Coordinates of C-alpha atoms in Angstrom, one line a residue:
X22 CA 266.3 102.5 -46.3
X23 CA 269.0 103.1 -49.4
X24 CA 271.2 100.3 -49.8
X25 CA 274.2 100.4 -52.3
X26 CA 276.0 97.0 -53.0
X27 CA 279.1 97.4 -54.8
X28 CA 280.4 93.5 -55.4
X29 CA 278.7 91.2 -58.2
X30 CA 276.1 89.0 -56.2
X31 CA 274.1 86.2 -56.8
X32 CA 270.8 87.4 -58.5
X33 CA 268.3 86.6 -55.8
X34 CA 269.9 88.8 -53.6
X35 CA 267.9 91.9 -55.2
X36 CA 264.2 90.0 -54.7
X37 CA 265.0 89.2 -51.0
X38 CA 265.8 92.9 -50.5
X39 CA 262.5 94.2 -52.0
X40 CA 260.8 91.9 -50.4
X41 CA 261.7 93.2 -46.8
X42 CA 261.1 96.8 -48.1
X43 CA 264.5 97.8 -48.8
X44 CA 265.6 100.2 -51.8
X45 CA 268.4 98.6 -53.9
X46 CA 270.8 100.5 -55.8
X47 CA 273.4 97.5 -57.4
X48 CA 276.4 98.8 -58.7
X49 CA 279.1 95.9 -59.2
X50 CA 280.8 97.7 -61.5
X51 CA 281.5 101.1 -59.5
X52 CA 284.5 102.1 -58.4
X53 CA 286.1 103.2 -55.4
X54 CA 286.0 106.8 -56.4
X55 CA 282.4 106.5 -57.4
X56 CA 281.8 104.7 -54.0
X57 CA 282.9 107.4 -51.9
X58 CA 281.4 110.1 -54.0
X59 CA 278.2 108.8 -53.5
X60 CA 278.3 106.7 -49.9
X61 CA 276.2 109.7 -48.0
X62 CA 273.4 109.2 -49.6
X63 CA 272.8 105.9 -48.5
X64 CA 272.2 103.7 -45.4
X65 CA 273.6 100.2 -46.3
X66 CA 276.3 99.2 -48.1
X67 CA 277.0 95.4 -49.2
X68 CA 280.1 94.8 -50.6
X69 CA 282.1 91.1 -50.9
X70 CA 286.0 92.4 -51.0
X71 CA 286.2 95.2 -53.7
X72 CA 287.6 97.5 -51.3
X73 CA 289.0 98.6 -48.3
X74 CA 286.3 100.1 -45.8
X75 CA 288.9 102.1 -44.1
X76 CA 288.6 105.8 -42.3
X77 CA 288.7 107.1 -45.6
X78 CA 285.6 105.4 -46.6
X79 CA 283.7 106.2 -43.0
X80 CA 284.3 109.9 -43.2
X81 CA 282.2 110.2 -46.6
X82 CA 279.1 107.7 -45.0
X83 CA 277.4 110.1 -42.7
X84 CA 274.3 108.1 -42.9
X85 CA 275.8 104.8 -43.2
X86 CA 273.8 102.6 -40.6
X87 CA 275.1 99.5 -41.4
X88 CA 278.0 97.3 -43.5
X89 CA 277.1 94.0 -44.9
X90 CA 280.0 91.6 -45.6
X91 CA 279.4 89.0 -48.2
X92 CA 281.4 86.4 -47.0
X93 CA 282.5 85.6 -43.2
X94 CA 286.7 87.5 -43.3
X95 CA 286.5 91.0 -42.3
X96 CA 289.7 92.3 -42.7
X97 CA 289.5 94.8 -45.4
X98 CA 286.9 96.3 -42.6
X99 CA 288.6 98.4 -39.9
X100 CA 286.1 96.9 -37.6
X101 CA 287.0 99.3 -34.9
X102 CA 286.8 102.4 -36.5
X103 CA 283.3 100.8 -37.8
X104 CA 281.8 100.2 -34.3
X105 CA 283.0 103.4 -32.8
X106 CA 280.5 104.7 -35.1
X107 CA 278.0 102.7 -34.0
X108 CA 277.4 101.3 -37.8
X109 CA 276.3 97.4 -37.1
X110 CA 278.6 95.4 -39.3
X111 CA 277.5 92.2 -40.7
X112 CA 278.8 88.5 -42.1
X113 CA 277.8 85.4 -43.3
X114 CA 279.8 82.7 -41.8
X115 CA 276.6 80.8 -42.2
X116 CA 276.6 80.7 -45.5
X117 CA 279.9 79.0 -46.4
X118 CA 280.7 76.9 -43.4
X119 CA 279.5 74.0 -45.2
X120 CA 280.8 74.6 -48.3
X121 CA 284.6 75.3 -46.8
X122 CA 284.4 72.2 -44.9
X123 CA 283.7 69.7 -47.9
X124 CA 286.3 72.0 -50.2
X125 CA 289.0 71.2 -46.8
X126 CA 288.0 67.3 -46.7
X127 CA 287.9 66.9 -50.9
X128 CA 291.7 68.7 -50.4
X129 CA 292.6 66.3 -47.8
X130 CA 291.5 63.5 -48.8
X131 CA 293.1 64.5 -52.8
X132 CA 296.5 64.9 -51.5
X133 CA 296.5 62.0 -49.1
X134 CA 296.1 59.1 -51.7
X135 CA 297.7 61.5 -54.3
X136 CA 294.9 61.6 -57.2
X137 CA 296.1 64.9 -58.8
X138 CA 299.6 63.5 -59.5
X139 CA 297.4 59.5 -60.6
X140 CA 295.3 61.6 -62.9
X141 CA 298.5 63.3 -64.4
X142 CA 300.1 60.2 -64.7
X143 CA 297.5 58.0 -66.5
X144 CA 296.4 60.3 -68.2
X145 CA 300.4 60.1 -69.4
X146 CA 300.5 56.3 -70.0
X147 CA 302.0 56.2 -66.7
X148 CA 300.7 53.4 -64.9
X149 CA 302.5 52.9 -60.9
X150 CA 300.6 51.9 -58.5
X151 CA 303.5 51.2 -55.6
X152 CA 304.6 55.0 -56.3
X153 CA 301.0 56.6 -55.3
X154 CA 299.9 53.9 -52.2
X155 CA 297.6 56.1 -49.8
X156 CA 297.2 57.1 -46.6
X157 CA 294.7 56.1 -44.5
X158 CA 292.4 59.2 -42.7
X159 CA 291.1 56.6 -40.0
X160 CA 292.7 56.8 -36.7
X161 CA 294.7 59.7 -37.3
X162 CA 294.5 62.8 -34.8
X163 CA 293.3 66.0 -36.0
X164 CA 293.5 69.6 -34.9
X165 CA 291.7 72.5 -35.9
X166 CA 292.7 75.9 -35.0
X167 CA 289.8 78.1 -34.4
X168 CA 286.3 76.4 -33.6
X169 CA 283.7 79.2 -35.2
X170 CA 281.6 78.2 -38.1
X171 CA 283.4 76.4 -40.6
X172 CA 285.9 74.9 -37.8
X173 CA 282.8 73.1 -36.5
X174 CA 281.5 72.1 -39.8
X175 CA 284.9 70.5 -40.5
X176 CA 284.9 68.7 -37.2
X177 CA 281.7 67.0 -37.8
X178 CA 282.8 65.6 -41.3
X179 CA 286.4 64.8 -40.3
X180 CA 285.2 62.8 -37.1
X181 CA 282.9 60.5 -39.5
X182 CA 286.1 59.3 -41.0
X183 CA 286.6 57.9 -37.5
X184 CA 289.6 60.3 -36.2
X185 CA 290.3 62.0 -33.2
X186 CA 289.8 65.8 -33.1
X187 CA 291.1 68.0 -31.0
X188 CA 290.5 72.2 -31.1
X189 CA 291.6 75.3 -30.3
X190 CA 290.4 78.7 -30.1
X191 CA 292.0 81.3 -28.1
X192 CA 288.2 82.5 -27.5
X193 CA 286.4 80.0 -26.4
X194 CA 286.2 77.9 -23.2
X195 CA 284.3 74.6 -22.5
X196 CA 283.5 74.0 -26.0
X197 CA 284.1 70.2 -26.3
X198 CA 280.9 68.6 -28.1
X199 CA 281.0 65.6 -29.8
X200 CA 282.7 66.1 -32.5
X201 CA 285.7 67.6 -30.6
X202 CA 287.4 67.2 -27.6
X203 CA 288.9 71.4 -26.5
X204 CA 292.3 71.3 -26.3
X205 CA 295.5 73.5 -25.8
X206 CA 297.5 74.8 -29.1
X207 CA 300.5 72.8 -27.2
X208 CA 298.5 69.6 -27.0
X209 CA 297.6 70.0 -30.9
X210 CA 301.3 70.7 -31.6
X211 CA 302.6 67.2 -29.7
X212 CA 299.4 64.8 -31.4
X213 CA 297.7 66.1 -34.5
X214 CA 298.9 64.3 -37.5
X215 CA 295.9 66.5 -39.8
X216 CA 296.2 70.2 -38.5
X217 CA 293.6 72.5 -40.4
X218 CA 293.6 76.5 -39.9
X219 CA 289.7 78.1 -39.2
X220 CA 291.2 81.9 -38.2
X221 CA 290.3 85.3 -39.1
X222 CA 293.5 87.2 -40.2
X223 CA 294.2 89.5 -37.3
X224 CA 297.7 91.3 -36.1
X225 CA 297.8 88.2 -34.3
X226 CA 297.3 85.6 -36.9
X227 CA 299.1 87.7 -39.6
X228 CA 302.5 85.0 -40.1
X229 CA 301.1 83.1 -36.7
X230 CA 302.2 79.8 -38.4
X231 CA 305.9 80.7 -39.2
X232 CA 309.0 78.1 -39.2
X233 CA 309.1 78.3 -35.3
X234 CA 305.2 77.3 -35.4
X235 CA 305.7 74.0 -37.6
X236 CA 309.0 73.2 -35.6
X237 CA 306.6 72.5 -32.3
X238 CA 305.1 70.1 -34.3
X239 CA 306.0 66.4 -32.5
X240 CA 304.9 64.9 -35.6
X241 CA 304.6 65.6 -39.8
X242 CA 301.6 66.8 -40.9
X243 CA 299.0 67.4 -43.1
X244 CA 298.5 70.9 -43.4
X245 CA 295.4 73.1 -44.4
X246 CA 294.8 76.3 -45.2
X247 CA 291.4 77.2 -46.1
X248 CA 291.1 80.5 -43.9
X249 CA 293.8 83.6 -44.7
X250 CA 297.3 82.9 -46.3
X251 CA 299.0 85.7 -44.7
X252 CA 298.6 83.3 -41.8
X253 CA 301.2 80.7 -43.3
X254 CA 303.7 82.5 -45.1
X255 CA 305.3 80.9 -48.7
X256 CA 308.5 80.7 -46.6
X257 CA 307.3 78.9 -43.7
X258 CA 305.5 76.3 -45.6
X259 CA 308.3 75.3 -48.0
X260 CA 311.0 75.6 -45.1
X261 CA 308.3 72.9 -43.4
X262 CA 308.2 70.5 -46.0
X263 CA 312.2 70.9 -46.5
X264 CA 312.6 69.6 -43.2
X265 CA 309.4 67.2 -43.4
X266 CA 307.3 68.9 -40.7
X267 CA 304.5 69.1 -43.4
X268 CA 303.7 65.6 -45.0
X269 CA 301.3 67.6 -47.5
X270 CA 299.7 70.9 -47.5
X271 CA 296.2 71.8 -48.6
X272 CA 296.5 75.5 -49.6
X273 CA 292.7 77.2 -50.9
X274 CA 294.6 80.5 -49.8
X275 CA 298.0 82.1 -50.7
X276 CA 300.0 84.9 -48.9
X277 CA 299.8 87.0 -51.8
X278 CA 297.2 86.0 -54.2
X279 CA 297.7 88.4 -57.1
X280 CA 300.4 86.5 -58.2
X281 CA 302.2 88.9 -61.1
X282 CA 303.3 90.8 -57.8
X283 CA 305.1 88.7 -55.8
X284 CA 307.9 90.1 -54.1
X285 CA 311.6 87.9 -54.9
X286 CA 311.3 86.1 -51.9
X287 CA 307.9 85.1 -52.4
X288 CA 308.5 84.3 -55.8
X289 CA 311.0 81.6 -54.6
X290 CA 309.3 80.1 -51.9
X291 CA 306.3 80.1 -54.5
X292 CA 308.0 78.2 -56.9
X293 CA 309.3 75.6 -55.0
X294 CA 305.8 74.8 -53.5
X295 CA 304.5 75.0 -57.1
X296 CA 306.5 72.4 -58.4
X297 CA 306.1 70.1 -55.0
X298 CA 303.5 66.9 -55.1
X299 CA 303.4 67.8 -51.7
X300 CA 301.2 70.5 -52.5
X301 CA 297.6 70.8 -53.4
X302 CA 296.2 74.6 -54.8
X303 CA 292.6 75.9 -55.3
X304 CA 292.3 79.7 -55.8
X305 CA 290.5 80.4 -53.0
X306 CA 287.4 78.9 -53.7
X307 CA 286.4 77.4 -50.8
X308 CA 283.6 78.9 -49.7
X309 CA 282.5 79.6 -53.2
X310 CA 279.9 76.9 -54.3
X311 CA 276.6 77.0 -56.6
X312 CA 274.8 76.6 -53.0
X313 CA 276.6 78.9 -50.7
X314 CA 276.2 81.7 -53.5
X315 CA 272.4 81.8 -52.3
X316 CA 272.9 81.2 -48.7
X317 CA 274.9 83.8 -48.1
X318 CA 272.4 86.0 -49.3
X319 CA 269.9 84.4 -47.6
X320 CA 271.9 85.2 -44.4
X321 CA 272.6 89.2 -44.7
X322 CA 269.4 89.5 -45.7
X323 CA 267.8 88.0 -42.1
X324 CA 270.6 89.9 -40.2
X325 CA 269.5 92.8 -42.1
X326 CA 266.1 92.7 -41.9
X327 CA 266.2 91.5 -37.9
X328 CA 268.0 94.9 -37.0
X329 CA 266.5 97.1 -39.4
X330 CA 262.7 96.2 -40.4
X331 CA 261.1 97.8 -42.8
X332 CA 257.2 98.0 -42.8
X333 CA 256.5 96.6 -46.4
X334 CA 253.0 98.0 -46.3
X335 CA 254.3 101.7 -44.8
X336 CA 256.6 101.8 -47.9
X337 CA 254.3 100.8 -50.6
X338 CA 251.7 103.7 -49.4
X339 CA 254.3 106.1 -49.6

């Protein structure tokens, strides 16, 4: 089985490969042209978010078997167009779900007894303590929106911290464990005090959490973002802290994150939240650890190999 991988990977990705038989051709550098000159002659392709894998891209893989998605989003995928095919389309939730949830928490937990703006300070001369008194995590109500992988691996750190967590996911019933108690997105809206997004971006989810959204909230928030930002629009968020529906917003994902092409309206909405202590950025890093480098790796490669295995000792004779 040819495999092409088209995204820079963590170097033991190659060795695991081999190992289960598979042939490797790693191209990080190739680009889309390239890609879709050569896709037919191969029957995997690995690729973290170089490029769309649209119709376009589906018409050239004849022999395409399967798609292997370095990272747990899929939509730069047309998933449906994929599975009409029959082509088996892989992620690695897996593989970052721990790493997203500590990023969310050392977000949080940052904003919420304000060390970025301490550490500017002091490093200043500036020396206030009154001005930067924290907030307390304990006792607080939580709800995370969407319960898959990293949703659950949030839950299970948050709730140490001794809060009560409520979740919801449009696809899931009877899901309360003991982390989390299942819960309506109306019941969220009236208690959380922490809400904390774990969505894909879908038609559904693209602008979900809008003004209108952060109006149902009974109380202000703390707000984060570690799954899509098309899902909370520039707008939205600074209109929310404007009117003090967001206490502080953890943002590891932007609406537009190629920044020198904003549109004027983002660009305003953009500024406002960049200059706001209310705010907390990280350019969308988190899932992106030393440690979840390798695991995701470790996970395609199982998926891989589970659906199609390759007889190691077959190849070698041939």
């Amino acid at each position: 089985m040819q495999i092409l991988v088209i995204d820079k990977m963590h170097a033991s990705l190659l060795p695991m490969l081999g190992e289960k038989g598979y042939a490797v051709n790693y191209q990080p550098d190739i680009s889309r042209a390239e890609v879709l000159e050569t896709i037919s002659n191969y029957e995997g392709i690995i690729v973290r978010s170089k490029m769309q894998l649209d119709e376009a891209f589906l018409e050239r893989a004849t022999k395409l078997k399967f798609i292997a998605r370095a990272g747990a989003g899929l939509d730069q995928i047309d998933v449906d167009a994929v599975l009409k095919r029959d082509i088996q389309l892989f992620n690695a939730p897996e593989g970052n779900r721990d790493a997203v949830a500590e990023h969310a928490m050392g977000m949080l937990l940052s904003l919420m007894n304000h060390l970025s703006r301490t550490d500017r300070q002091v490093r200043s001369l500036v020396w206030d303590r009154e001005g930067n008194r924290g907030t307390e995590l304990k006792g607080k109500t939580v709800g995370i929106i969407g319960y898959g992988n990293t949703g659950h691996e949030f839950a299970k750190r948050i709730k140490a911290f001794g809060c009560n967590v409520l979740a919801y996911d449009k696809y899931l019933k009877e899901f309360s464990d003991e982390w989390v108690e299942e819960s309506t997105l109306e019941e969220i809206c009236d208690q959380a005090q922490v809400v904390s997004l774990h969505v894909p971006l879908t038609s559904e989810t693209n602008r979900w959490f809008n003004e209108a959204m952060f109006d149902n909230f009974r109380h202000s928030v703390f707000f984060i973002n570690t799954s899509r930002g098309e899902v909370a629009p520039f707008v939205a968020l600074q209109a929310a802290i404007e009117k003090g529906k967001i206490l502080g917003a953890c943002l590891d994902v932007l609406e537009n994150e190629k920044l020198k092409t904003l549109t004027s309206e983002q660009q305003s909405a953009f500024a406002y939240l960049a200059q706001s202590d209310k705010v907390l950025f990280s350019p969308h890093v988190a899932g992106w650890t030393h440690e979840s480098y390798v695991k995701i790796n470790e996970v395609l490669v199982h998926k891989i190999s589970s659906t199609f295995p390759v007889s190691v000792s077959t190849n070698l004779k041939e």
